[in-house]
């Protein structure tokens, strides 16, 4: 960020008045043109002041402060003149009059803020200079007249008190400048004067991340908002009762997301990940400083949530949910007439298709990108309301700024690349929508450090202000920089800085902004019936939806149909129920199950495809002949995200096993072969404890 120190220069002399028309008879300038020309002159003078303030000469700060004040007065006068302008006053038609006037207003406001900051810095320096001069004056008693001894003694007494106070102030200043002191309290109100500043009020506790030498420090408030604050407004925060009250406010705060959605009651489980994405930003700052990534990139918020545990994974939301009485299941009800589970309609039930991402900034050569992907979830402006689903994008070397999804492949499309996603939720929130976070997994070439960055995010609200669902159509969503809890951050601020003031330049700049293109698709009656068999809240790939329905039907049989007593809490010996949730979090194993089922389905008769009980029994056989042995195989490496070598090794092991299973008409021969080894396991790993699953997923139960 540019230095905010200042230097002096001779006082500003107002520019001479300009003629309305030249002697050559050229058409007179309109009022807006005159204001614009004056703004350019003032901008040049402000830039000159800022450029010369890098190395201020001693004793010139007072003159420089006066010059800044005079410049600010001229800028404010030009702003007032701009406010008074009307389109009717123009001697000739002016295209895009309101847009030009708005751009001029932004420029003048920026100049005024820059000058005001220079004045603040100079005020601070003048206080320090005057204090030093007073101290020298107090140490020179020979300059006092003998007839003023009585006054001098009184002055000495007062100076001793002042010295003690100043000594305390010096100690406090030293403590404040100590890099180990991170918490400060505001001693006054401060309003942000330009983009990147942080507004705060008196008494507010701030966490300091970087104490810059120019007096503008990087701070974060209790809401997680981050920006520059002036050092002169801060004091060391003492740990007392007040600080405890301030800390308690951290749990429940009110904020707004970039689209204006109100944020209420942030929970610690979400907020801890958000704070890490904002505060542990040193890596991103280093990468941005060396030009490896744009300034709007952040640590991925949704990746941080996934790393916290299983509460944001699909396996969590597959588990049945108990009613408040804990005597029945809320989202799993048996239909004895049709001998299956009841379908359950939800408020949100739709299909979203990821089409493409355009104009995504390219990372620098110092990092290697391992994965480009989009993570999506349901979001209400405050909390994540569903599992976090990941879709990996593909790109072409000729056009690396464009990501696409659902590429054409030979054989089955990997679920990780499938851009067609189902979305279900029964949340009654009026602000519910889909949060999309574009991300990259990278490795630094110099250090080998791996990381996950957000390349921008977008929020698509699913209901209008009157509660109606948004129309099913194509949406082109502009991406925001920062995290979903930050406002006004651009993905790549350099694009806006290079923009001209003309309409054509604005249009070109808009075309350069990163966007995500998605399509909301309405459901047919048949698609609704299929989705209604799934859990009330879930996001996943459309390509394996039939496998999830098999799991739900088998779950209904075990928990509702075959149990001797509904009050029984005995363990249920069922390897599919015990292990299927593990598959959902490992896309390559889900693909293996899809492939094995597709092979078996091709051999079925039409009558068999209509028999639900036959299909369930056949699914059980396919499961045991395909993915179940793989879960215990020592040849299958652990699943690791975006590790090319690990992914290749896993897929080779999966493909070899499926091939042998097809050749031998089952997995039995493979399991009995001495060449193949499997991990030891306990019988409890094959038993399904539904109460234990509910306890893990809902700690309050």
XYZ file of C-alpha atoms in Angstrom:
701
model
C 0.000 0.000 0.000
C 1.289 3.443 -0.858
C 3.151 5.378 1.837
C 1.095 7.988 3.659
C 3.907 10.197 4.949
C 4.067 13.774 3.669
C 6.551 16.500 2.716
C 6.247 20.234 2.421
C 6.071 22.386 -0.664
C 5.398 26.101 -1.299
C 1.824 27.153 -0.710
C -0.627 26.513 -3.487
C -1.583 29.425 -5.702
C -5.036 29.161 -7.220
C -5.114 28.567 -10.953
C -6.095 31.571 -13.034
C -9.672 31.638 -14.313
C -10.192 30.130 -17.741
C -12.086 31.732 -20.585
C -15.361 30.211 -21.634
C -14.355 30.430 -25.272
C -11.094 30.878 -27.053
C -10.246 33.755 -29.380
C -10.536 31.388 -32.318
C -14.277 31.172 -31.799
C -14.237 27.535 -30.601
C -17.419 26.401 -28.876
C -17.418 27.247 -25.160
C -16.822 24.468 -22.637
C -19.909 23.238 -20.809
C -20.165 23.429 -16.986
C -19.386 19.704 -16.592
C -16.321 19.957 -18.826
C -15.005 22.881 -16.782
C -15.418 20.916 -13.555
C -13.710 17.896 -15.116
C -10.774 19.979 -16.306
C -10.435 21.563 -12.877
C -10.513 18.076 -11.289
C -7.632 16.926 -13.478
C -5.579 19.948 -12.431
C -6.277 19.242 -8.755
C -5.485 15.563 -9.220
C -2.094 16.431 -10.686
C -1.325 18.722 -7.741
C -2.387 16.099 -5.188
C -0.223 13.486 -6.892
C 2.706 15.898 -6.791
C 2.211 16.420 -3.057
C 2.090 12.710 -2.397
C 5.130 12.034 -4.556
C 7.234 14.681 -2.803
C 6.086 13.568 0.655
C 8.266 10.475 0.550
C 11.296 12.394 1.904
C 10.082 15.478 3.803
C 12.583 18.172 4.707
C 12.917 19.170 8.356
C 10.792 22.132 9.445
C 8.531 22.085 6.393
C 5.706 19.929 7.734
C 3.669 22.884 8.962
C 3.782 24.514 5.564
C 2.881 21.241 3.923
C -0.081 20.799 6.237
C -1.324 24.260 5.329
C -0.939 23.453 1.658
C -2.913 20.206 2.062
C -5.688 22.084 3.839
C -5.819 24.658 1.033
C -5.849 21.920 -1.614
C -8.644 20.113 0.230
C -10.655 23.315 0.321
C -10.303 23.675 -3.450
C -11.299 20.044 -3.974
C -14.378 20.495 -1.787
C -15.307 23.649 -3.680
C -15.100 21.743 -6.943
C -17.284 18.996 -5.464
C -19.897 21.547 -4.438
C -19.817 23.009 -7.925
C -20.321 19.516 -9.329
C -23.335 18.922 -7.080
C -24.982 22.101 -8.353
C -24.690 21.092 -12.011
C -27.776 20.135 -13.977
C -28.030 18.550 -17.370
C -30.237 21.392 -18.562
C -27.369 23.857 -17.991
C -25.245 22.267 -20.715
C -25.025 24.349 -23.921
C -25.044 21.152 -25.997
C -26.203 17.543 -25.430
C -23.804 15.471 -23.321
C -23.821 11.683 -23.647
C -23.971 9.623 -20.415
C -24.227 12.806 -18.371
C -25.128 11.121 -15.071
C -22.397 8.495 -15.434
C -19.730 11.131 -16.100
C -20.945 13.171 -13.153
C -20.815 10.122 -10.892
C -17.263 9.276 -11.998
C -16.170 12.838 -11.306
C -17.735 12.654 -7.848
C -15.744 9.498 -7.055
C -12.499 11.113 -8.189
C -13.015 14.236 -6.085
C -14.007 12.190 -3.052
C -10.846 10.123 -3.399
C -8.686 13.261 -3.624
C -10.352 14.722 -0.532
C -9.723 11.522 1.428
C -6.074 11.393 0.397
C -5.530 14.974 1.536
C -7.309 14.366 4.824
C -5.027 11.432 5.567
C -1.961 13.547 4.875
C -3.273 16.119 7.336
C -3.738 13.417 9.998
C -0.157 12.248 9.561
C 1.168 15.789 9.696
C -0.820 16.521 12.852
C 0.798 13.530 14.481
C 4.282 14.658 13.402
C 3.655 18.249 14.569
C 2.658 17.028 18.023
C 5.906 15.067 18.262
C 7.969 18.060 17.038
C 6.320 20.524 19.413
C 6.789 18.121 22.299
C 10.519 17.879 21.563
C 10.807 21.680 21.325
C 8.994 22.168 24.635
C 11.264 19.652 26.289
C 14.366 21.543 25.121
C 12.878 24.804 26.305
C 12.199 23.392 29.764
C 15.836 22.217 30.078
C 17.316 25.737 29.474
C 16.801 27.804 32.703
C 19.299 30.514 31.649
C 16.790 31.990 29.237
C 14.444 32.935 32.085
C 14.656 36.340 33.766
C 15.519 36.541 37.472
C 12.364 38.618 38.152
C 10.250 35.627 37.046
C 11.639 33.164 39.586
C 8.265 32.688 41.233
C 6.590 31.966 37.899
C 9.500 29.744 36.955
C 9.134 27.678 40.122
C 5.451 27.219 39.400
C 6.303 26.293 35.818
C 8.886 23.787 37.054
C 6.316 22.151 39.300
C 3.848 21.890 36.450
C 6.604 20.741 34.059
C 7.560 17.963 36.470
C 3.970 16.756 36.418
C 3.925 17.025 32.642
C 7.258 15.203 32.419
C 5.891 12.332 34.490
C 2.776 12.190 32.319
C 4.887 12.382 29.169
C 7.154 9.638 30.489
C 4.082 7.467 31.021
C 2.968 8.333 27.515
C 6.406 7.376 26.172
C 6.217 4.037 27.960
C 2.714 3.485 26.590
C 3.901 4.427 23.089
C 6.777 1.971 23.349
C 4.349 -0.712 24.513
C 1.961 0.174 21.701
C 4.756 -0.142 19.125
C 5.859 -3.485 20.570
C 5.266 -6.047 17.782
C 4.184 -8.620 20.405
C 1.256 -6.431 21.517
C -1.571 -7.410 19.198
C -4.737 -6.127 20.890
C -5.496 -2.395 20.915
C -8.498 -0.302 21.856
C -9.756 2.691 19.877
C -9.569 6.047 21.671
C -11.771 7.800 19.112
C -14.116 7.294 16.185
C -12.653 6.839 12.719
C -14.486 6.612 9.395
C -12.890 4.869 6.416
C -11.611 7.489 3.998
C -10.790 5.259 1.022
C -10.915 1.650 -0.048
C -8.846 -0.494 2.271
C -9.472 1.528 5.446
C -11.309 0.087 8.454
C -14.072 2.063 10.180
C -14.223 1.787 13.973
C -15.761 3.501 17.004
C -14.339 4.617 20.322
C -13.841 1.733 22.740
C -13.742 -0.926 20.007
C -11.106 -3.643 20.405
C -8.938 -4.253 17.328
C -6.507 -7.059 16.550
C -3.330 -5.685 14.931
C -1.716 -7.856 12.244
C 0.966 -5.543 10.847
C 2.427 -2.408 12.452
C 3.683 -0.492 9.445
C 6.293 2.235 9.832
C 4.134 4.903 8.164
C 1.642 4.880 11.062
C -1.120 3.032 9.209
C -1.535 -0.418 10.719
C -3.352 -3.489 9.394
C -6.106 -4.303 11.908
C -9.139 -6.540 12.245
C -12.294 -5.873 14.246
C -14.446 -8.386 16.090
C -16.617 -8.850 13.001
C -13.623 -10.146 11.077
C -13.417 -7.027 8.885
C -9.861 -6.075 8.058
C -8.217 -2.849 6.885
C -5.854 0.046 7.642
C -6.235 2.143 10.800
C -4.232 5.190 12.033
C -1.909 4.470 14.939
C -2.800 7.767 16.635
C -6.324 6.497 17.321
C -5.136 3.440 19.268
C -4.060 2.587 22.788
C -2.917 -0.630 24.424
C -5.887 -2.769 25.407
C -5.873 -3.896 29.046
C -7.466 -7.258 29.803
C -10.363 -6.294 32.101
C -14.093 -6.819 32.332
C -14.691 -4.597 29.338
C -12.539 -6.766 27.126
C -14.532 -9.818 28.183
C -17.751 -8.090 27.158
C -16.167 -7.196 23.826
C -15.115 -10.808 23.340
C -18.628 -12.039 24.024
C -19.890 -9.759 21.286
C -17.738 -11.754 18.887
C -20.159 -14.665 19.121
C -23.197 -12.685 17.959
C -22.599 -9.866 15.529
C -24.577 -8.233 12.768
C -22.925 -7.683 9.417
C -23.792 -7.760 5.753
C -22.497 -9.791 2.896
C -21.598 -8.188 -0.385
C -25.146 -8.547 -1.681
C -26.689 -6.851 1.359
C -27.993 -9.985 3.093
C -28.029 -9.417 6.845
C -25.811 -11.667 8.919
C -27.124 -12.778 12.306
C -25.497 -14.898 15.001
C -22.342 -16.295 13.515
C -21.580 -19.590 15.152
C -18.108 -20.455 16.349
C -17.884 -23.542 14.127
C -18.287 -21.411 11.014
C -16.536 -18.320 12.280
C -13.317 -20.058 13.251
C -12.807 -21.145 9.657
C -13.715 -17.692 8.373
C -11.278 -16.058 10.783
C -8.514 -18.357 9.568
C -9.288 -17.477 5.974
C -9.026 -13.760 6.846
C -6.410 -13.517 9.591
C -4.005 -16.307 8.621
C -3.469 -14.506 5.372
C 0.302 -14.113 5.468
C 0.772 -16.714 2.727
C -1.670 -14.940 0.442
C -0.056 -11.576 1.142
C 3.357 -12.994 0.257
C 2.010 -14.475 -2.967
C 0.242 -11.217 -3.832
C 3.394 -9.204 -3.081
C 5.522 -11.250 -5.453
C 2.800 -11.051 -8.094
C 1.875 -14.739 -7.960
C -1.835 -14.079 -7.304
C -4.126 -11.014 -7.448
C -4.842 -9.036 -4.274
C -8.430 -10.340 -4.079
C -7.434 -13.985 -3.565
C -7.862 -15.439 -0.065
C -7.451 -18.732 1.723
C -10.465 -20.847 0.820
C -13.241 -20.477 3.410
C -15.127 -23.612 2.335
C -11.952 -25.705 2.274
C -11.263 -24.623 5.864
C -14.754 -25.804 6.851
C -14.212 -29.167 5.161
C -10.958 -29.602 7.069
C -12.678 -29.037 10.427
C -14.510 -32.365 10.375
C -17.319 -34.266 8.716
C -20.172 -31.861 9.544
C -19.959 -30.264 6.091
C -19.487 -33.470 4.117
C -22.122 -35.466 2.242
C -21.630 -38.442 4.585
C -22.945 -36.271 7.432
C -26.195 -35.408 5.661
C -26.825 -39.001 4.521
C -27.456 -40.071 8.101
C -31.106 -40.172 9.240
C -32.282 -37.366 11.484
C -34.208 -38.092 14.677
C -37.308 -36.172 15.739
C -37.050 -34.010 18.891
C -38.572 -36.865 20.917
C -35.815 -39.197 19.612
C -38.449 -41.903 19.140
C -38.754 -41.714 15.360
C -36.940 -40.495 12.282
C -37.780 -37.081 10.916
C -36.696 -37.630 7.308
C -37.199 -41.389 6.973
C -40.809 -42.658 7.055
C -42.026 -46.076 5.908
C -44.844 -46.528 3.413
C -46.274 -49.965 4.209
C -48.642 -49.914 1.212
C -45.857 -49.539 -1.353
C -43.267 -51.337 0.795
C -40.748 -48.498 0.497
C -39.907 -45.151 2.082
C -42.157 -42.151 1.612
C -40.926 -39.450 -0.785
C -40.414 -36.152 1.026
C -40.883 -32.905 -0.962
C -38.731 -29.978 0.133
C -38.865 -26.203 -0.248
C -35.717 -26.191 -2.383
C -35.441 -28.961 -4.953
C -33.670 -28.126 -8.191
C -30.789 -28.884 -10.520
C -27.973 -26.388 -11.032
C -25.571 -26.780 -13.932
C -22.096 -25.279 -13.821
C -21.446 -24.066 -17.361
C -18.156 -22.173 -17.307
C -15.936 -19.666 -15.498
C -14.580 -16.817 -17.604
C -11.706 -14.334 -17.203
C -10.318 -16.029 -14.091
C -6.955 -14.370 -13.283
C -3.930 -16.507 -14.012
C -1.517 -17.281 -11.163
C 2.157 -16.438 -11.611
C 4.904 -18.804 -12.653
C 6.134 -19.157 -9.058
C 3.260 -21.497 -8.183
C 1.997 -24.654 -9.863
C -1.767 -25.189 -9.947
C -2.799 -28.742 -9.060
C -6.569 -28.327 -9.302
C -9.105 -25.760 -10.488
C -12.522 -26.311 -8.963
C -15.787 -24.824 -7.725
C -17.152 -25.579 -4.271
C -20.846 -24.921 -3.710
C -23.195 -25.092 -0.743
C -26.419 -23.617 0.576
C -25.842 -20.356 2.443
C -28.079 -17.780 4.126
C -25.591 -14.916 4.424
C -24.432 -16.240 7.784
C -24.233 -20.033 7.975
C -23.510 -22.901 5.641
C -26.751 -24.907 5.547
C -25.695 -28.026 3.635
C -22.758 -30.176 2.702
C -20.018 -28.589 0.578
C -19.918 -30.159 -2.878
C -16.853 -29.884 -5.129
C -16.752 -29.926 -8.931
C -13.378 -29.858 -10.677
C -13.007 -27.674 -13.747
C -11.035 -28.337 -16.913
C -9.174 -25.822 -19.070
C -7.358 -25.613 -22.368
C -3.759 -24.308 -22.696
C -4.922 -21.944 -25.444
C -7.471 -20.329 -23.115
C -6.355 -20.864 -19.498
C -8.619 -18.119 -18.121
C -11.743 -20.128 -18.972
C -12.803 -23.166 -16.947
C -15.382 -25.637 -18.216
C -17.242 -28.569 -16.681
C -18.697 -31.928 -17.757
C -16.160 -32.579 -20.536
C -16.719 -35.288 -23.117
C -14.824 -38.422 -22.096
C -14.611 -42.036 -23.159
C -16.648 -44.218 -20.840
C -18.407 -42.811 -17.808
C -17.895 -39.170 -16.804
C -16.031 -38.956 -13.459
C -18.379 -37.585 -10.821
C -15.743 -35.038 -9.800
C -16.058 -33.423 -13.253
C -19.862 -33.548 -13.449
C -21.274 -30.012 -13.571
C -24.910 -31.141 -13.097
C -25.721 -30.973 -9.387
C -28.941 -31.565 -7.475
C -29.760 -29.228 -4.583
C -32.236 -30.027 -1.787
C -33.139 -28.161 1.381
C -36.135 -27.616 3.634
C -34.751 -24.445 5.214
C -37.332 -21.703 5.760
C -34.765 -18.909 5.557
C -35.823 -16.125 3.207
C -32.161 -15.393 2.424
C -31.193 -18.910 1.392
C -29.149 -19.209 -1.768
C -26.258 -21.061 -3.340
C -22.738 -19.943 -2.498
C -20.176 -20.667 -5.190
C -16.469 -20.442 -4.324
C -13.915 -20.798 -7.115
C -10.666 -22.241 -5.873
C -7.257 -23.550 -6.822
C -5.024 -26.048 -5.092
C -1.413 -25.023 -5.608
C 2.161 -25.839 -4.712
C 4.947 -23.257 -4.499
C 7.863 -24.132 -6.729
C 10.458 -22.641 -4.379
C 9.341 -24.189 -1.072
C 7.070 -27.095 -2.005
C 4.341 -25.614 0.214
C 0.788 -26.694 -0.681
C -2.289 -24.565 -0.175
C -5.865 -23.845 -1.184
C -6.868 -20.388 -2.428
C -10.214 -18.829 -3.255
C -10.214 -17.118 -6.665
C -13.510 -15.375 -5.981
C -17.056 -16.195 -4.933
C -20.630 -15.534 -6.005
C -24.002 -15.853 -4.276
C -27.220 -16.752 -6.095
C -30.313 -16.106 -4.001
C -33.024 -18.709 -4.593
C -36.072 -16.664 -3.577
C -37.231 -13.146 -4.403
C -38.225 -10.555 -1.806
C -41.870 -11.701 -1.977
C -40.920 -15.350 -1.376
C -41.229 -16.604 -4.961
C -38.548 -18.915 -6.408
C -36.163 -17.239 -8.831
C -36.763 -18.214 -12.477
C -35.024 -21.209 -14.006
C -32.617 -19.720 -16.534
C -28.955 -18.982 -17.244
C -27.190 -16.678 -14.750
C -23.898 -14.867 -15.311
C -22.603 -14.089 -11.813
C -19.857 -11.516 -11.259
C -17.252 -12.834 -8.851
C -16.350 -11.022 -5.621
C -12.886 -11.099 -4.097
C -12.050 -11.856 -0.470
C -14.297 -14.152 1.570
C -18.121 -14.266 1.679
C -17.895 -12.193 4.873
C -15.910 -9.363 3.271
C -17.507 -6.544 1.276
C -16.315 -4.450 -1.613
C -13.258 -6.577 -2.450
C -12.424 -7.114 -6.115
C -10.825 -10.307 -7.377
C -8.241 -8.311 -9.344
C -8.253 -4.595 -8.368
C -5.709 -3.812 -11.097
C -8.455 -4.176 -13.725
C -10.445 -1.266 -12.287
C -7.358 0.862 -11.765
C -6.584 0.682 -15.474
C -10.091 1.734 -16.476
C -10.662 4.994 -18.330
C -13.609 7.304 -17.762
C -15.330 6.724 -21.098
C -18.326 4.492 -21.631
C -16.371 2.316 -24.047
C -13.629 1.785 -21.456
C -16.262 0.887 -18.849
C -17.759 -1.652 -21.238
C -14.368 -3.217 -21.968
C -13.584 -3.390 -18.239
C -16.888 -5.151 -17.561
C -15.951 -7.750 -20.141
C -12.665 -8.350 -18.303
C -14.322 -9.025 -14.940
C -14.295 -12.681 -13.810
C -17.716 -14.341 -14.010
C -19.315 -17.696 -13.266
C -21.996 -18.926 -15.664
C -24.582 -21.278 -14.132
C -28.013 -22.519 -15.147
C -30.941 -23.304 -12.856
C -33.099 -26.088 -14.264
C -36.679 -26.812 -13.261
C -37.608 -30.405 -12.480
C -39.948 -32.678 -14.358
C -42.491 -34.702 -12.381
C -40.310 -37.808 -12.696
C -37.191 -35.950 -11.538
C -39.078 -34.577 -8.515
C -40.191 -38.076 -7.516
C -36.585 -39.275 -7.685
C -35.137 -36.351 -5.713
C -37.857 -36.642 -3.058
C -36.410 -40.011 -1.993
C -33.167 -38.311 -0.922
C -32.452 -36.670 2.461
C -34.076 -33.283 3.057
C -30.744 -31.472 2.844
C -28.096 -32.574 0.382
C -26.079 -31.394 -2.624
C -24.470 -33.900 -4.954
C -23.763 -35.014 -8.488
C -26.647 -36.084 -10.699
C -24.563 -38.955 -12.102
C -24.744 -41.035 -8.879
C -28.198 -40.100 -7.632
C -29.507 -43.643 -8.281
C -26.835 -45.056 -5.950
C -27.909 -42.716 -3.154
C -31.519 -43.842 -3.573
C -30.497 -47.505 -3.270
C -28.703 -46.638 -0.023
C -31.765 -44.800 1.325
C -34.065 -47.704 0.488
C -31.757 -50.224 2.155
C -31.541 -47.871 5.138
C -35.352 -47.751 5.315
C -35.563 -51.544 5.183
C -33.059 -51.940 8.023
C -34.383 -49.215 10.329
C -38.125 -49.288 9.668
C -39.163 -52.582 8.064
C -36.925 -55.352 9.409
C -36.395 -54.212 13.012
C -38.246 -56.420 15.489
C -39.084 -53.455 17.696
C -38.904 -49.751 16.955
C -37.576 -49.276 20.484
C -34.589 -51.516 19.792
C -31.201 -49.838 19.615
C -29.172 -52.962 18.798
C -26.378 -52.758 16.270
C -27.400 -53.711 12.746
C -24.963 -55.944 10.874
C -25.006 -54.439 7.408
C -21.718 -53.670 5.619
C -23.412 -51.398 3.078
C -24.966 -49.135 5.710
C -21.693 -49.088 7.656
C -19.407 -48.244 4.730
C -21.419 -46.458 2.027
C -21.012 -42.978 3.637
C -17.240 -43.414 3.259
C -17.697 -43.833 -0.494
C -19.590 -40.567 -0.911
C -16.528 -38.643 0.263
C -14.250 -40.524 -2.193
C -15.378 -39.725 -5.768
C -13.201 -42.353 -7.445
C -14.810 -45.155 -5.418
C -18.263 -43.796 -6.289
C -17.206 -43.954 -9.936
C -16.079 -47.557 -9.437
C -19.509 -48.448 -8.041
C -21.220 -46.599 -10.913
C -19.119 -48.482 -13.441
C -19.818 -51.877 -11.851
C -23.554 -51.152 -11.646
C -23.674 -49.956 -15.264
C -22.012 -53.193 -16.406
C -24.572 -55.276 -14.515
C -27.487 -53.103 -15.607
C -26.705 -53.730 -19.288
C -27.373 -57.432 -18.801
C -30.741 -57.007 -17.061
C -34.076 -57.717 -18.656
C -36.721 -55.012 -18.932
C -38.967 -56.747 -16.397
C -36.097 -56.947 -13.907
C -35.473 -53.203 -14.205
C -39.060 -52.573 -13.050
C -38.768 -54.835 -9.998
C -37.624 -52.707 -7.040
C -36.865 -55.621 -4.708
C -34.805 -57.365 -7.370
C -32.835 -54.174 -8.046
C -32.036 -53.747 -4.344
C -30.815 -57.324 -3.973
C -28.715 -56.992 -7.123
C -27.232 -53.712 -5.865
C -26.111 -55.503 -2.691
C -24.298 -58.126 -4.762
C -22.647 -55.508 -6.984
C -21.542 -53.547 -3.917
C -19.873 -56.584 -2.352
C -18.202 -57.533 -5.632
C -16.801 -54.063 -6.341
C -16.132 -51.323 -3.821
C -16.465 -53.175 -0.523
C -13.248 -55.223 -0.996
C -11.462 -52.090 -2.217
C -12.141 -50.292 1.069
C -9.980 -52.837 2.898
C -7.356 -53.408 0.166
C -3.748 -52.584 1.009
C -3.138 -51.777 -2.665
C -5.468 -48.758 -2.518
C -3.642 -45.664 -1.175
C -5.468 -43.287 1.135
C -7.572 -40.671 -0.618
C -5.734 -37.343 -0.855
C -7.163 -34.287 -2.528
C -5.434 -32.986 -5.669
C -2.389 -35.236 -5.462
C -1.828 -36.444 -9.002
C 0.396 -39.369 -8.058
C -2.015 -40.611 -5.389
C -5.021 -40.220 -7.687
C -3.284 -42.156 -10.483
C -2.258 -44.968 -8.103
C -5.771 -45.254 -6.710
C -7.406 -45.354 -10.111
C -4.934 -48.004 -11.333
C -5.716 -50.179 -8.293
C -9.458 -49.656 -8.820
C -9.319 -50.413 -12.543
C -7.229 -53.584 -12.017
C -9.619 -54.888 -9.386
C -12.752 -54.173 -11.469
C -11.195 -55.892 -14.475
C -10.373 -59.061 -12.492
C -13.798 -58.995 -10.867
C -15.479 -58.920 -14.291
C -13.239 -61.668 -15.664
C -13.885 -63.964 -12.678
C -17.594 -63.160 -12.387
C -17.205 -61.748 -8.901
C -14.642 -60.790 -6.282
C -14.409 -64.098 -4.448
C -11.401 -65.409 -6.361
C -9.616 -62.092 -5.932
C -10.261 -62.146 -2.186
C -8.974 -65.708 -1.802
C -5.822 -65.120 -3.853
C -2.605 -65.096 -1.737
C -1.260 -62.289 -3.923
C -3.803 -59.827 -2.558
C -3.736 -58.553 1.010
C -6.301 -56.635 2.994
C -6.259 -54.622 6.164
C -7.441 -56.224 9.360
C -10.792 -54.955 10.569
C -13.071 -55.377 13.531
C -16.596 -56.743 13.216
C -17.877 -53.458 14.664
C -16.704 -51.725 11.462
C -19.338 -53.712 9.571
C -22.126 -52.935 12.040
C -24.381 -49.912 11.678
C -25.047 -48.013 14.897
C -27.627 -45.411 13.873
C -27.763 -43.856 17.324
C -23.994 -43.552 17.310
C -24.137 -41.866 13.913
C -26.764 -39.421 15.128
C -24.666 -38.592 18.183
C -21.611 -37.908 16.037
C -23.547 -35.704 13.666
C -25.621 -33.898 16.285
C -23.602 -33.443 19.499
C -26.640 -31.970 21.247
C -28.620 -35.206 20.919
